[in-house]
Structures are given as structure tokens and as C-alpha cells.
GROMACS .gro file of C-alpha atoms in nm:
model
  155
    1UNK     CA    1   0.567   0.150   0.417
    2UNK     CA    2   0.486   0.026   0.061
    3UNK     CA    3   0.506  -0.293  -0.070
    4UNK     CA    4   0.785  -0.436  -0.064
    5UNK     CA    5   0.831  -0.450  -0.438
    6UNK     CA    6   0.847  -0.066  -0.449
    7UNK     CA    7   1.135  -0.066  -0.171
    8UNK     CA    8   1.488   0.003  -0.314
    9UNK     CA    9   1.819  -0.021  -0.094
   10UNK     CA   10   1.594  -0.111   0.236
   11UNK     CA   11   1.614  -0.257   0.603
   12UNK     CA   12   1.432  -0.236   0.870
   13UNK     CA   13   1.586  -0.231   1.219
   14UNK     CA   14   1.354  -0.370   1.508
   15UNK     CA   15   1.458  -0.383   1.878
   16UNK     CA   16   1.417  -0.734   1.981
   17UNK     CA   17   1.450  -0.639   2.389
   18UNK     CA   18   1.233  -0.392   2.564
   19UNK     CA   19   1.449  -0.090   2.492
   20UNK     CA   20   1.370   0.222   2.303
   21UNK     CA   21   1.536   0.505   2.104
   22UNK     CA   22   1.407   0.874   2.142
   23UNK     CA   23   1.348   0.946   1.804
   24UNK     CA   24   1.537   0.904   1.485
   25UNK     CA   25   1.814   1.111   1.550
   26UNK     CA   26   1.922   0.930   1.815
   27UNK     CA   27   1.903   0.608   1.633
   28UNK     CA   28   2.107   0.743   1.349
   29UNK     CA   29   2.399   0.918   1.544
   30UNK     CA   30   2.448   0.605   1.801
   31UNK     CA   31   2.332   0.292   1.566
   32UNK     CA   32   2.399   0.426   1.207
   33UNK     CA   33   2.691   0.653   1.188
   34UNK     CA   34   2.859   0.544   1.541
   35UNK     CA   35   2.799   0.151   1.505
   36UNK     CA   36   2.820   0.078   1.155
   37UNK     CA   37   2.967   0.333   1.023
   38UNK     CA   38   2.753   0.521   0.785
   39UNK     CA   39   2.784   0.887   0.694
   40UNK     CA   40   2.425   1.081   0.667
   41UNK     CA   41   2.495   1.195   0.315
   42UNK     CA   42   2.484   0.740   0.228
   43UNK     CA   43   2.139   0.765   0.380
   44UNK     CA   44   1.834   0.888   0.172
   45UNK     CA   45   1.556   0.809   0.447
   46UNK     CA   46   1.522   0.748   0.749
   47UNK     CA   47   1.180   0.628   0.892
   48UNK     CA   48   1.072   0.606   1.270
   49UNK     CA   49   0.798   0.418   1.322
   50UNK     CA   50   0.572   0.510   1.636
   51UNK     CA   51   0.698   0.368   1.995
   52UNK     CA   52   1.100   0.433   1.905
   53UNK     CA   53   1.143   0.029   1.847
   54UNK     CA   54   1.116   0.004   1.461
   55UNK     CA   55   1.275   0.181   1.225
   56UNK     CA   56   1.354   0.145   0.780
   57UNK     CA   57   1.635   0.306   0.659
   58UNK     CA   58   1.696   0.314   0.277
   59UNK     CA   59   2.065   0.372   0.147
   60UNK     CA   60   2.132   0.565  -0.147
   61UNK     CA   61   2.296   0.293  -0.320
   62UNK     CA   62   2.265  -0.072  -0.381
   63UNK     CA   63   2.662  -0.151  -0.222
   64UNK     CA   64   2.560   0.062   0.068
   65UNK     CA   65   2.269  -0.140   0.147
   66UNK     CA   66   2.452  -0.469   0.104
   67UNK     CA   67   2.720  -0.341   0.314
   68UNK     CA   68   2.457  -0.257   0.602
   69UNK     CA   69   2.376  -0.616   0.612
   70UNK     CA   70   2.716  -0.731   0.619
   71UNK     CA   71   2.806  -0.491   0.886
   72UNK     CA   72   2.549  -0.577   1.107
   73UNK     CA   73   2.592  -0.925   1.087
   74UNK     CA   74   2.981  -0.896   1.198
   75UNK     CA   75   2.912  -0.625   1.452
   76UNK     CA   76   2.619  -0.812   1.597
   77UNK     CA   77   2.761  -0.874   1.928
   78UNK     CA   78   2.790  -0.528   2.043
   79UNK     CA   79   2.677  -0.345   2.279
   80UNK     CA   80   2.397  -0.125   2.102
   81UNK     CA   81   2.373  -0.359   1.806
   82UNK     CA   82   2.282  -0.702   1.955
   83UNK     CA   83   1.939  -0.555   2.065
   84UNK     CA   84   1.818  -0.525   1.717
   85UNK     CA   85   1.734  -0.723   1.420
   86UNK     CA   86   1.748  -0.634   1.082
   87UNK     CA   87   1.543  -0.756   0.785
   88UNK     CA   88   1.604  -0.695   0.416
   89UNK     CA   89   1.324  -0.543   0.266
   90UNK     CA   90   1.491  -0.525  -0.066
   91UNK     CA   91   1.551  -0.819  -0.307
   92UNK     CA   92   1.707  -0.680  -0.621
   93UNK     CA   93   1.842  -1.026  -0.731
   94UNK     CA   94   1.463  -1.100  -0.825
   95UNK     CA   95   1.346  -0.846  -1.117
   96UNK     CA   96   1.152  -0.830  -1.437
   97UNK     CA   97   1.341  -0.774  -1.768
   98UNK     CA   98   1.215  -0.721  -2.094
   99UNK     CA   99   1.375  -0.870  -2.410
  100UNK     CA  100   1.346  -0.681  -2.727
  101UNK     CA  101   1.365  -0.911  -3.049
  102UNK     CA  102   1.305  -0.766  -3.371
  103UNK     CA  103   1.258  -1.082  -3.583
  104UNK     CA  104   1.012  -1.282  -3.547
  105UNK     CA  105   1.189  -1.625  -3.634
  106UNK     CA  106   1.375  -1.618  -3.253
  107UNK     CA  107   1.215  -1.906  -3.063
  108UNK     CA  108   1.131  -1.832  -2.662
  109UNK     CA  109   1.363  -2.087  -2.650
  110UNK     CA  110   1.692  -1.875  -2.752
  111UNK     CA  111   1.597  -1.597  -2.549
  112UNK     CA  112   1.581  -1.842  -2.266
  113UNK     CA  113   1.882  -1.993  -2.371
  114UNK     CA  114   2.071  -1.633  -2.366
  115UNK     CA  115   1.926  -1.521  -2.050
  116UNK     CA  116   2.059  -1.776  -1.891
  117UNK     CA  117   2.404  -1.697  -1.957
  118UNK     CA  118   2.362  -1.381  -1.718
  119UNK     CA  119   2.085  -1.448  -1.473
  120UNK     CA  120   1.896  -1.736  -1.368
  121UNK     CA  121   1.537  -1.727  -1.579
  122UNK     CA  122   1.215  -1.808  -1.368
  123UNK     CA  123   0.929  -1.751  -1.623
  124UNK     CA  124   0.809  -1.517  -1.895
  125UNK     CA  125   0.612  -1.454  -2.185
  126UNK     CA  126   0.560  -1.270  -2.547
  127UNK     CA  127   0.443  -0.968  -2.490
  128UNK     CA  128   0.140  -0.870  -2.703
  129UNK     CA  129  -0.063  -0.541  -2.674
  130UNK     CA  130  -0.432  -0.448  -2.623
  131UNK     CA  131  -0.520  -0.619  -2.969
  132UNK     CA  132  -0.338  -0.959  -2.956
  133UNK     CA  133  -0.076  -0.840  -3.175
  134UNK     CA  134   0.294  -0.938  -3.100
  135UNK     CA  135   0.502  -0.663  -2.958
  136UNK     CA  136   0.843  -0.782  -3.001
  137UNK     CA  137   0.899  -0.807  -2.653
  138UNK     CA  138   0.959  -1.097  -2.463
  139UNK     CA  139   0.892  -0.994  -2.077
  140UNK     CA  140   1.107  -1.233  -1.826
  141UNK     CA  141   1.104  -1.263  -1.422
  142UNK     CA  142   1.487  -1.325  -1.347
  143UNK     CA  143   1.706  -1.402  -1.055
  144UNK     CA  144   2.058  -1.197  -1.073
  145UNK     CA  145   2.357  -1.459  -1.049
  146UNK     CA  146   2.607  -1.362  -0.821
  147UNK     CA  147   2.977  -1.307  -0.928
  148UNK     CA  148   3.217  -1.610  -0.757
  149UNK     CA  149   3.497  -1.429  -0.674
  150UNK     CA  150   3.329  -1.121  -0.526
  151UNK     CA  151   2.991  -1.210  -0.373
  152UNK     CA  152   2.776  -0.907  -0.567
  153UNK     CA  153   2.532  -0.942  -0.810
  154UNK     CA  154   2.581  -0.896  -1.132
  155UNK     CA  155   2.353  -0.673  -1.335
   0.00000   0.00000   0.00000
């Protein structure tokens, strides 16, 4: 598959015991839709990988996907379940934002200062274009902060 940055609403599903599914369909009727619960129009793709062990599923939302992992994880004791693993390959609490500031007095410092209030700021920089020239962007790697009361990220 791509890299993982280019992954949206993604797991992948590995068996962790010698066993293997006979094809997709299979995998989504009995694992999926029986086992956790998902209907086939929450599912945008479904990926097999060659040998029937490995497969990526990406969700057509952001809740869906988080609700995979939370399913699995409660549900991992069962029968057809406990003979897979499942990975996120999707971390949308980690993202790139860009800051537009049309006056050229605000310090990197304030725009630090207000990201903060909604994410967690890693690192980031002016933005200038091919000639050195200041853009008015300031470009910022973030992590999303997650809401208390509800677990979800915030964005």
C-alpha cells in the first residue's frame, strides 16, 4: 500500500495463527459485518493481500475507523477475532496546518501561543516562496488534543 502518510481511515488485519481466509469476501461477511459489526456501505476498500492472512480495510469515515479499533479491542476474545491483529495505519492526530497571518508585526511566537490553545504544536516555520519572499503563511506540524469527556479528537 502507500505510505502511510497517504492512508486515511486505515487498519490492517493480520492473522497471527496459521489460519487463512478464502478471499476477501469471506473476510468481510464473517470478520467485518458478522464480528464487528460493520455494514459494506461504512467500508470504502477492502484490500486482500496474497496468501488470505493480511488484509487493510479503510472506513469511509474517521468515527468508523476509530470505532473498528475499539471494537476489536473489546471483542478480542472471540472466536474468529482473537486470531488476528490489527494495526492502525492511520494517525490523524499528527497533521500539518498552515496559519495565514496577514500582518507582518505577529511574532511566531503568538501563532504558537494560539495554536496551542487547540492542538499540541511540534514545530514549524514562515513560509516563504521560490524567491525568499515572505508568504504570510506560517506552516505548523501539530498533534490534535483529544476532548476529556469524550475521548475523540478534536479538529
Amino acid at each position: 500500500m502507500a505510505a502511510s502518510r497517504a492512508c486515511r481511515n486505515a487498519v490492517r488485519i493480520s492473522a497471527v495463527e496459521d489460519v487463512k481466509m478464502d478471499g476477501w469476501l469471506l473476510f468481510s461477511h464473517s470478520v467485518l459485518q458478522k464480528e464487528l459489526g460493520f455494514r459494506p456501505d461504512q467500508i470504502d476498500y477492502l484490500f486482500a493481500f496474497p496468501g488470505g492472512k493480511v488484509f487493510e480495510v479503510i472506513f469511509t469515515t474517521f468515527a468508523l475507523f476509530e470505532q473498528c479499533l475499539k471494537r476489536f479491542k473489546e471483542r478480542n476474545d472471540s472466536a474468529p477475532l482473537k486470531v488476528f491483529s490489527i494495526n492502525a495505519l492511520t494517525q490523524p492526530q499528527k497533521r500539518w496546518v498552515n496559519v495565514s497571518m496577514f500582518n507582518e508585526y505577529v511574532q511566531n511566537a503568538d501563532i504558537i501561543t494560539w495554536l496551542n490553545q487547540f492542538c499540541i504544536f511540534s514545530h514549524g516555520a514562515r513560509v516563504r516562496d521560490a524567491d525568499g519572499v515572505k508568504t504570510g503563511y506560517f506552516k505548523a506540524f501539530v498533534s490534535l488534543k483529544r476532548d476529556l469527556a469524550t475521548e475523540e479528537l478534536r479538529n
